[in-house]
Amino acid sequence: MADNIPKPPRVRFAPSPTGSLHVGGARTALFCWLYARNRGGKFILRIEDTDRKRSQEELSSEIINEMRWLGLDWDEGPLFQSDRFEIYRQRALQLLDDGRAYRSEPDEDGATAVIMPVDHGDITFTDLVYGPITVSGSELKDIVLLKSDGSPAYNFACVVDDHEMGMTHVIRGEDHIPNTPKQILLYRALGWKPPKFAHLPLILGEDKTPLSKRHGATSLRAFRQDGFLPQALRNYLALLGWSPGGDREIMDTAELIKRFSLKKVSRKAAVLDYQKLLWMNGQYIKKSSAGELVNALQPLLAGTEWEEVPRERIETIVTLLGHRLKSLKEFAAQTGYFFDRDISYEPEAVEKYWSGEGIIELLRETRKEIALLDSFTEDDLEKSLRGLIDRLGIKAGVLIHPLRVAVTGRMDSPGIFGILLLLGKELVLERIDKALEYLHLNPPPESK
Ligand code: GLU
């Protein structure tokens, strides 16, 4: 029979615009999207903006923009529940007419809510993740359909829309499990077949309490501003409660789509491990071209001194720094020394690399060597400084580390020759002079 052939699924993500899009919502959206894409179905975006007081248009557009940034696209929508109040009203009136709902006592303004009584029978459904769940109707309160201000209650609007929009699967956070029996009663009252339900495990912070503001930035906006790449976040979020099995972790989107299945979604709460996310971001940064990284970086640099720097130079610096970055936010913090201005020295760098015997002499010799260079290419620089290192009979690091502190002020940096090149001869000599001045005023102890 035609009924036995599974139809491509229709899955929706239905955020309420009462706040920014957070990790939990983004994970739900991603799982819905992966499921639809894996099965050749449709992904629908529905904005549940029924709470006129709190729902804000800006939050709706922020959610939509962050979903786009994350790389999720939808086949239908965004549909707004605020455009559909008449539909909910009609359905509620129908239930009143059928004698399946009643009106509440009028409130002080004489307004009434529409409510559906609940009978005592058991309600059972099979969750695609958690398995069979049974709730006794006697545990439930009567279900509000329309509030006295005429706006629909969440459960009612959700059921009307999921039915009218032809949803086959409702995939959402496990915090909605208590709503599902109520929604099933609504389907029954309206004479409709309920969709399949799949609830996703909770997301915890590292201290194993439910993820919240206390755990720091958890909105997508914050992750974007902190320099995470969308493809890295997508990969990481996919692993919050799902795994394809084995120890496969780095997966591009095509592979996520190919492997995703609800069968492999865990019932166990997932923990957001910020260090792991940073590590994964670093992996994606390594894989990206300098051009891609600068594209992602540019919005973060708006309004900073980097805004004026030509793209080409930023690209060169990004290439130099590339594999050292775990997030793009570190870029500005690690590169201030590329601007022509006084730099400050990290105290631990001074202590570690400027305290050896003969440090002043060594920097003087280095300065002389660099001053002699007519052509200032990376090769020339490397050749002349390696020559000096050989003549002095020292290890390369003995010269390179103090020189790095002189020109960057930092304990560590990308390859020194690339940095010298980008700074240019004049600035390099100026910085070595400043370092010598500093060391005259703050002489290092005689020996280490
Ligand atoms: N608007 C609800 C929420 O944001 C949607 C729940 C559902 O997917 O049914 O939690």
CSV table of N, CA and C in Angstrom, one decimal, residues 22 25 36 54 65 72 82 87 96 104 181 215 228 241-242 254 257 260 273 293 298 324 328 350 365 429 432:
chain,number,residue,atom,x,y,z
A,22,HIS,N,20.6,30.4,21.3
A,22,HIS,CA,21.6,29.9,22.1
A,22,HIS,C,22.1,28.5,21.6
A,25,GLY,N,19.2,25.9,21.3
A,25,GLY,CA,18.3,26.1,20.2
A,25,GLY,C,19.1,25.8,18.9
A,36,ALA,N,16.4,16.4,8.1
A,36,ALA,CA,15.6,16.6,6.9
A,36,ALA,C,16.6,16.4,5.7
A,54,ARG,N,6.5,40.1,24.9
A,54,ARG,CA,8.0,39.8,25.0
A,54,ARG,C,8.6,39.5,23.6
A,65,ASN,N,19.2,35.5,11.3
A,65,ASN,CA,20.6,35.8,10.8
A,65,ASN,C,21.6,34.8,11.4
A,72,LEU,N,22.6,27.1,8.1
A,72,LEU,CA,21.4,26.3,7.9
A,72,LEU,C,20.5,27.1,7.0
A,82,SER,N,2.5,35.0,14.7
A,82,SER,CA,1.7,36.3,14.9
A,82,SER,C,0.8,36.6,13.7
A,87,ILE,N,-6.4,31.8,12.5
A,87,ILE,CA,-6.5,30.4,12.4
A,87,ILE,C,-6.6,29.7,13.7
A,96,LEU,N,-14.9,24.6,20.9
A,96,LEU,CA,-16.0,25.0,21.8
A,96,LEU,C,-17.3,24.5,21.2
A,104,SER,N,-13.3,30.0,30.4
A,104,SER,CA,-13.0,30.3,31.8
A,104,SER,C,-14.0,31.3,32.3
A,181,PRO,N,2.5,14.9,25.9
A,181,PRO,CA,1.1,14.3,26.2
A,181,PRO,C,0.0,15.3,26.0
A,215,HIS,N,27.4,30.0,32.7
A,215,HIS,CA,28.5,29.4,32.0
A,215,HIS,C,29.2,30.3,31.0
A,228,PHE,N,34.7,32.2,16.4
A,228,PHE,CA,34.5,30.8,16.0
A,228,PHE,C,34.0,30.8,14.6
A,241,GLY,N,25.3,15.3,21.8
A,241,GLY,CA,24.1,14.4,21.9
A,241,GLY,C,24.0,13.4,20.7
A,242,TRP,N,24.9,13.5,19.8
A,242,TRP,CA,24.9,12.6,18.7
A,242,TRP,C,26.4,12.2,18.3
A,254,ALA,N,28.9,17.9,4.6
A,254,ALA,CA,28.4,16.8,3.7
A,254,ALA,C,28.5,15.4,4.5
A,257,ILE,N,25.7,15.3,7.2
A,257,ILE,CA,24.4,15.0,6.6
A,257,ILE,C,24.3,13.5,6.2
A,260,PHE,N,24.1,11.4,9.6
A,260,PHE,CA,23.2,11.7,10.7
A,260,PHE,C,22.0,10.7,10.8
A,273,ASP,N,32.0,21.4,26.2
A,273,ASP,CA,33.3,21.5,26.6
A,273,ASP,C,34.0,22.6,25.8
A,293,LEU,N,39.8,33.0,5.9
A,293,LEU,CA,40.0,33.5,7.3
A,293,LEU,C,39.8,35.0,7.4
A,298,GLN,N,37.1,39.8,9.1
A,298,GLN,CA,36.9,41.2,8.8
A,298,GLN,C,35.8,41.8,9.7
A,324,ARG,N,48.5,28.9,14.5
A,324,ARG,CA,48.6,29.2,15.9
A,324,ARG,C,47.3,29.6,16.5
A,328,LEU,N,39.5,33.3,16.0
A,328,LEU,CA,39.9,34.5,15.2
A,328,LEU,C,40.0,35.7,16.2
A,350,VAL,N,60.8,38.9,29.3
A,350,VAL,CA,62.0,39.6,29.7
A,350,VAL,C,62.8,38.7,30.6
A,365,GLU,N,75.1,43.1,18.2
A,365,GLU,CA,75.6,42.4,17.1
A,365,GLU,C,74.5,42.1,16.0
A,429,LEU,N,65.0,47.9,13.4
A,429,LEU,CA,66.2,48.6,14.0
A,429,LEU,C,65.7,49.5,15.2
A,432,ILE,N,65.0,47.3,18.1
A,432,ILE,CA,66.2,46.8,18.8
A,432,ILE,C,66.9,47.9,19.6
